[in-house]
Amino acid sequence: MIKKINDFLAGWLMTVVGGIFLIASFVLPRAGYPQGENLAWVCVVICGIPLLYLAIWRIIHNKGISKISSALLISMAMIAAILIGDLFAAGEVVFIMEIGALLEDMTTDRAKKGLRKLISLAPETARLIKNGDEISIAVEKVCIGDRIRVLPGETIPVDGKIISGESSVDQSVMTGESLPVDKAVGDTVFSGTINLYGSIDFEATKVGKDSSLQKLIRMVEDADENQAPTQRIADKWASWLVPVALLIAVAAFLITKDIVRAVTVMVVFCPCALVLATPTAIMAAIGQATKHGVIIKSGEALEKMGKVDTLTFDKTGTLTYGKLEVTDIVPLQDLNEDDLLALAASAESRSEHPLAKAIVEKAKSCKLNLAEAKDFKMTAGKGVSATVNDVAYIFGNEAFIKESSCDVGKDVSQILDNLRSQGKASVIVSDTNKVSGIIALSDVLRPEAADMIARLKRMGTKAILLTGDNKKAAEYFAGKAGISEVCADLLPEQKVENIEELKKEGKVCMIGDGVNDAPALKIADVGVAMGAMGSDVAVEAADVALMTDDISRLPYLKWLSNTTVKTIKGAITLSMCINFVAVTLSVLGILTPTTGALVHNAGSCFVVLLAALLYDRKYNF
């Protein structure tokens, strides 16, 4: 009952009522109605009771020095003002403190509206297809392997893989992509995304708490559980400032013999701006990041990112797409590129090797006709042999071709060396006598990588590539991205060792996507996971998740973190300056409890609003 009454009094409605009576208590005495000053009692009761409740609750439940809080100081200032007969000052100090608390609640609520949007996106029912019948069931009853149907305009209830139909899906809630993504049989769909056009059936692969939307919601919910170090320091300072304020107030009274000055010191010394600035800035920044598809799990991670001076990158799946593609087709005999590709794909269509799959996929994308391969034989680690169009061919690496008594030749070796220097894998196509051509494959650098590295460098951040790939491939991709420092051929534990060494020189952020990156993500000051394609282990280990594979958002993350840290420091500095000036003026007798409360608490509200502006701050670096 007491809590309900307290919550009612602390709301906007009653606070506004208290403010109206406070204004009336100031205006009426100056209009010839001296008894009007007593109307301030209404404001004191409405705004003072929640403050006293909070101060007493903290004394009872908090431990150690944290029992002494800003609420306690304001309560003491209110009581002191009442005792000297300044009802307006008593009402004003609690009214503006309550306004500051409500502004913080507004900012926090606004910052969390992205989370409420996510929660609202979760559908309550799903269309289960069973024995040819369509049944509507609760989403929580969907099991892995169930066949689910989604019609145009409906929200996809769980993660799955399409088994029938084609459509375009709005994935902006998960990835931030503005354009719909085309989906066909075999493609993955995510819960919370919207099916735009065609009807699709898919097999459920992740349900309940494991679905993408539910994971995203949990990550956002966890974002404000860990307070930033600056926030904890601010709270600690608030506890120590209370006894300091009392000592200065007592000293001012003993020296000046003026109780009004002592009361004014207590009024202006409230550290509410110091306490409110950090959590408001942190929540506003986390809320803005959520809008841009960046999930920051804690205020501590956000603050540390603002101090990072070295970013370390994994290569495969992070700087690159992590998928092999045919990059070069080099005919060496009487074949054109299409003929050579079709020949290789015809034989490789029966192989499960990643290189073979990439060649076949390239041929299909070029809509080439494949011939039937006979006498297919695979030699592990080397290549395959087959008869295509009644001609025996060998497809594989240089050693495999030489073992087959085929002369590679200097010209072919030179081409192979050039391709290797670019980090590319080569499949040689040869008949029993001569090399017919070479097909080179490689991972593909993300087009935004070079610009992203350049932006980070302009922010004074160093980039380093840490990869398990061979040195030539690593150096080739690093050069294209603009990264000058490369550490290659690393095992997961060696990545950790490198990061530990770098941490001795400054703050380190690791960006990765795979299971093997998880230890490095965990040991770094800040770990950033590629949330869209990255492994669940990597995402769980990281402090920040990019819900899209667009690494161009890393400079945005760094900018946001830098801006948040600057805002927090600026707000704390401003609040301390306001306190210092106000205390000095109070001791000198220039400020009264009424004017002191107005100056100090107005400054507190300004600090909160300054931090709240982070939510709508534009990234223009």
Short mmCIF file of N, CA and C in Angstrom, two decimals, residues 42-112:
data_model
loop_
_atom_site.label_atom_id
_atom_site.label_comp_id
_atom_site.label_asym_id
_atom_site.label_seq_id
_atom_site.Cartn_x
_atom_site.Cartn_y
_atom_site.Cartn_z
N VAL A 42 1.61 21.76 -0.11
CA VAL A 42 1.08 20.72 -1.01
C VAL A 42 2.22 20.10 -1.81
N CYS A 43 3.09 20.96 -2.32
CA CYS A 43 4.24 20.46 -3.10
C CYS A 43 5.20 19.67 -2.21
N VAL A 44 5.42 20.17 -0.99
CA VAL A 44 6.32 19.47 -0.07
C VAL A 44 5.81 18.06 0.21
N VAL A 45 4.50 17.92 0.43
CA VAL A 45 3.93 16.61 0.72
C VAL A 45 3.99 15.70 -0.51
N ILE A 46 3.55 16.23 -1.67
CA ILE A 46 3.49 15.40 -2.88
C ILE A 46 4.87 14.94 -3.33
N CYS A 47 5.82 15.87 -3.40
CA CYS A 47 7.16 15.53 -3.89
C CYS A 47 8.11 15.09 -2.78
N GLY A 48 7.82 15.47 -1.56
CA GLY A 48 8.73 15.13 -0.47
C GLY A 48 8.56 13.71 0.04
N ILE A 49 7.33 13.19 0.06
CA ILE A 49 7.10 11.83 0.56
C ILE A 49 7.85 10.78 -0.26
N PRO A 50 7.78 10.80 -1.61
CA PRO A 50 8.57 9.82 -2.38
C PRO A 50 10.07 9.92 -2.10
N LEU A 51 10.55 11.16 -1.87
CA LEU A 51 11.97 11.36 -1.59
C LEU A 51 12.35 10.78 -0.23
N LEU A 52 11.52 11.05 0.76
CA LEU A 52 11.77 10.48 2.10
C LEU A 52 11.70 8.95 2.06
N TYR A 53 10.74 8.42 1.31
CA TYR A 53 10.58 6.96 1.18
C TYR A 53 11.85 6.35 0.60
N LEU A 54 12.39 7.00 -0.46
CA LEU A 54 13.60 6.48 -1.11
C LEU A 54 14.80 6.56 -0.16
N ALA A 55 14.94 7.67 0.55
CA ALA A 55 16.06 7.84 1.47
C ALA A 55 16.02 6.79 2.58
N ILE A 56 14.83 6.57 3.16
CA ILE A 56 14.69 5.57 4.23
C ILE A 56 14.92 4.15 3.69
N TRP A 57 14.39 3.87 2.49
CA TRP A 57 14.57 2.54 1.89
C TRP A 57 16.04 2.23 1.70
N ARG A 58 16.81 3.22 1.22
CA ARG A 58 18.24 3.01 1.01
C ARG A 58 18.99 2.84 2.33
N ILE A 59 18.58 3.56 3.35
CA ILE A 59 19.21 3.40 4.66
C ILE A 59 19.00 1.98 5.18
N ILE A 60 17.81 1.44 4.95
CA ILE A 60 17.48 0.10 5.44
C ILE A 60 18.12 -0.99 4.60
N HIS A 61 18.08 -0.86 3.28
CA HIS A 61 18.47 -1.96 2.39
C HIS A 61 19.89 -1.86 1.83
N ASN A 62 20.42 -0.66 1.64
CA ASN A 62 21.77 -0.53 1.10
C ASN A 62 22.81 -0.90 2.15
N LYS A 63 24.01 -1.20 1.66
CA LYS A 63 25.07 -1.60 2.58
C LYS A 63 26.12 -0.50 2.68
N GLY A 64 26.75 -0.38 3.86
CA GLY A 64 27.87 0.51 4.05
C GLY A 64 27.55 1.96 3.76
N ILE A 65 28.52 2.61 3.11
CA ILE A 65 28.43 4.04 2.86
C ILE A 65 27.31 4.38 1.88
N SER A 66 26.89 3.37 1.11
CA SER A 66 25.84 3.63 0.12
C SER A 66 24.48 3.88 0.76
N LYS A 67 24.38 3.68 2.08
CA LYS A 67 23.15 4.04 2.79
C LYS A 67 22.93 5.56 2.71
N ILE A 68 24.05 6.29 2.62
CA ILE A 68 23.97 7.75 2.52
C ILE A 68 23.85 8.09 1.05
N SER A 69 22.71 8.66 0.66
CA SER A 69 22.43 8.89 -0.76
C SER A 69 22.03 10.33 -1.01
N SER A 70 21.90 10.65 -2.28
CA SER A 70 21.46 11.99 -2.65
C SER A 70 20.05 12.25 -2.14
N ALA A 71 19.20 11.22 -2.11
CA ALA A 71 17.84 11.39 -1.59
C ALA A 71 17.87 11.80 -0.12
N LEU A 72 18.84 11.25 0.62
CA LEU A 72 18.96 11.60 2.03
C LEU A 72 19.36 13.07 2.18
N LEU A 73 20.31 13.53 1.34
CA LEU A 73 20.75 14.92 1.42
C LEU A 73 19.61 15.87 1.09
N ILE A 74 18.85 15.57 0.03
CA ILE A 74 17.73 16.42 -0.35
C ILE A 74 16.67 16.44 0.76
N SER A 75 16.41 15.26 1.35
CA SER A 75 15.44 15.20 2.45
C SER A 75 15.87 16.08 3.62
N MET A 76 17.18 16.02 3.93
CA MET A 76 17.71 16.85 5.02
C MET A 76 17.61 18.33 4.67
N ALA A 77 17.89 18.65 3.39
CA ALA A 77 17.79 20.04 2.97
C ALA A 77 16.34 20.52 3.04
N MET A 78 15.41 19.66 2.65
CA MET A 78 13.99 20.01 2.71
C MET A 78 13.57 20.28 4.16
N ILE A 79 13.95 19.39 5.07
CA ILE A 79 13.57 19.55 6.48
C ILE A 79 14.20 20.82 7.06
N ALA A 80 15.47 21.05 6.68
CA ALA A 80 16.15 22.25 7.19
C ALA A 80 15.46 23.52 6.70
N ALA A 81 15.05 23.53 5.44
CA ALA A 81 14.36 24.71 4.89
C ALA A 81 13.03 24.93 5.59
N ILE A 82 12.34 23.84 5.90
CA ILE A 82 11.06 23.95 6.63
C ILE A 82 11.30 24.54 8.01
N LEU A 83 12.36 24.10 8.68
CA LEU A 83 12.66 24.56 10.04
C LEU A 83 12.99 26.05 10.09
N ILE A 84 13.57 26.60 9.01
CA ILE A 84 13.87 28.03 9.02
C ILE A 84 12.72 28.84 8.41
N GLY A 85 11.63 28.16 8.06
CA GLY A 85 10.44 28.84 7.58
C GLY A 85 10.41 29.15 6.09
N ASP A 86 11.33 28.61 5.32
CA ASP A 86 11.34 28.86 3.87
C ASP A 86 10.63 27.70 3.17
N LEU A 87 9.30 27.77 3.17
CA LEU A 87 8.50 26.68 2.59
C LEU A 87 8.70 26.57 1.08
N PHE A 88 8.86 27.73 0.43
CA PHE A 88 9.04 27.70 -1.02
C PHE A 88 10.33 26.96 -1.38
N ALA A 89 11.42 27.22 -0.63
CA ALA A 89 12.68 26.54 -0.89
C ALA A 89 12.54 25.04 -0.65
N ALA A 90 11.83 24.66 0.41
CA ALA A 90 11.63 23.24 0.71
C ALA A 90 10.86 22.56 -0.42
N GLY A 91 9.80 23.25 -0.89
CA GLY A 91 9.02 22.67 -1.98
C GLY A 91 9.78 22.64 -3.29
N GLU A 92 10.55 23.71 -3.54
CA GLU A 92 11.27 23.80 -4.81
C GLU A 92 12.35 22.72 -4.94
N VAL A 93 13.08 22.49 -3.84
CA VAL A 93 14.19 21.53 -3.92
C VAL A 93 13.67 20.12 -4.21
N VAL A 94 12.55 19.73 -3.60
CA VAL A 94 12.04 18.38 -3.85
C VAL A 94 11.31 18.31 -5.19
N PHE A 95 10.69 19.45 -5.59
CA PHE A 95 9.97 19.45 -6.87
C PHE A 95 10.94 19.26 -8.03
N ILE A 96 12.02 20.05 -8.05
CA ILE A 96 12.95 19.96 -9.18
C ILE A 96 13.71 18.64 -9.15
N MET A 97 13.98 18.12 -7.94
CA MET A 97 14.59 16.79 -7.85
C MET A 97 13.67 15.74 -8.46
N GLU A 98 12.37 15.87 -8.20
CA GLU A 98 11.40 14.92 -8.75
C GLU A 98 11.30 15.07 -10.27
N ILE A 99 11.38 16.30 -10.76
CA ILE A 99 11.39 16.53 -12.21
C ILE A 99 12.61 15.85 -12.84
N GLY A 100 13.76 15.97 -12.18
CA GLY A 100 14.98 15.32 -12.69
C GLY A 100 14.82 13.82 -12.76
N ALA A 101 14.21 13.22 -11.73
CA ALA A 101 13.99 11.77 -11.72
C ALA A 101 13.04 11.35 -12.83
N LEU A 102 11.98 12.15 -13.05
CA LEU A 102 11.03 11.83 -14.12
C LEU A 102 11.66 11.96 -15.50
N LEU A 103 12.55 12.95 -15.67
CA LEU A 103 13.26 13.11 -16.94
C LEU A 103 14.15 11.90 -17.21
N GLU A 104 14.78 11.41 -16.14
CA GLU A 104 15.62 10.21 -16.30
C GLU A 104 14.75 9.02 -16.71
N ASP A 105 13.58 8.89 -16.06
CA ASP A 105 12.67 7.79 -16.42
C ASP A 105 12.22 7.90 -17.87
N MET A 106 11.95 9.14 -18.31
CA MET A 106 11.54 9.34 -19.70
C MET A 106 12.63 8.93 -20.66
N THR A 107 13.87 9.31 -20.35
CA THR A 107 15.00 8.97 -21.22
C THR A 107 15.20 7.47 -21.28
N THR A 108 15.16 6.84 -20.10
CA THR A 108 15.34 5.39 -20.04
C THR A 108 14.23 4.69 -20.80
N ASP A 109 12.99 5.17 -20.62
CA ASP A 109 11.85 4.56 -21.30
C ASP A 109 11.96 4.73 -22.80
N ARG A 110 12.42 5.89 -23.22
CA ARG A 110 12.58 6.13 -24.65
C ARG A 110 13.69 5.25 -25.22
N ALA A 111 14.77 5.10 -24.45
CA ALA A 111 15.87 4.28 -24.92
C ALA A 111 15.47 2.82 -25.05
N LYS A 112 14.48 2.40 -24.26
CA LYS A 112 14.06 1.00 -24.28
C LYS A 112 12.91 0.74 -25.25
#
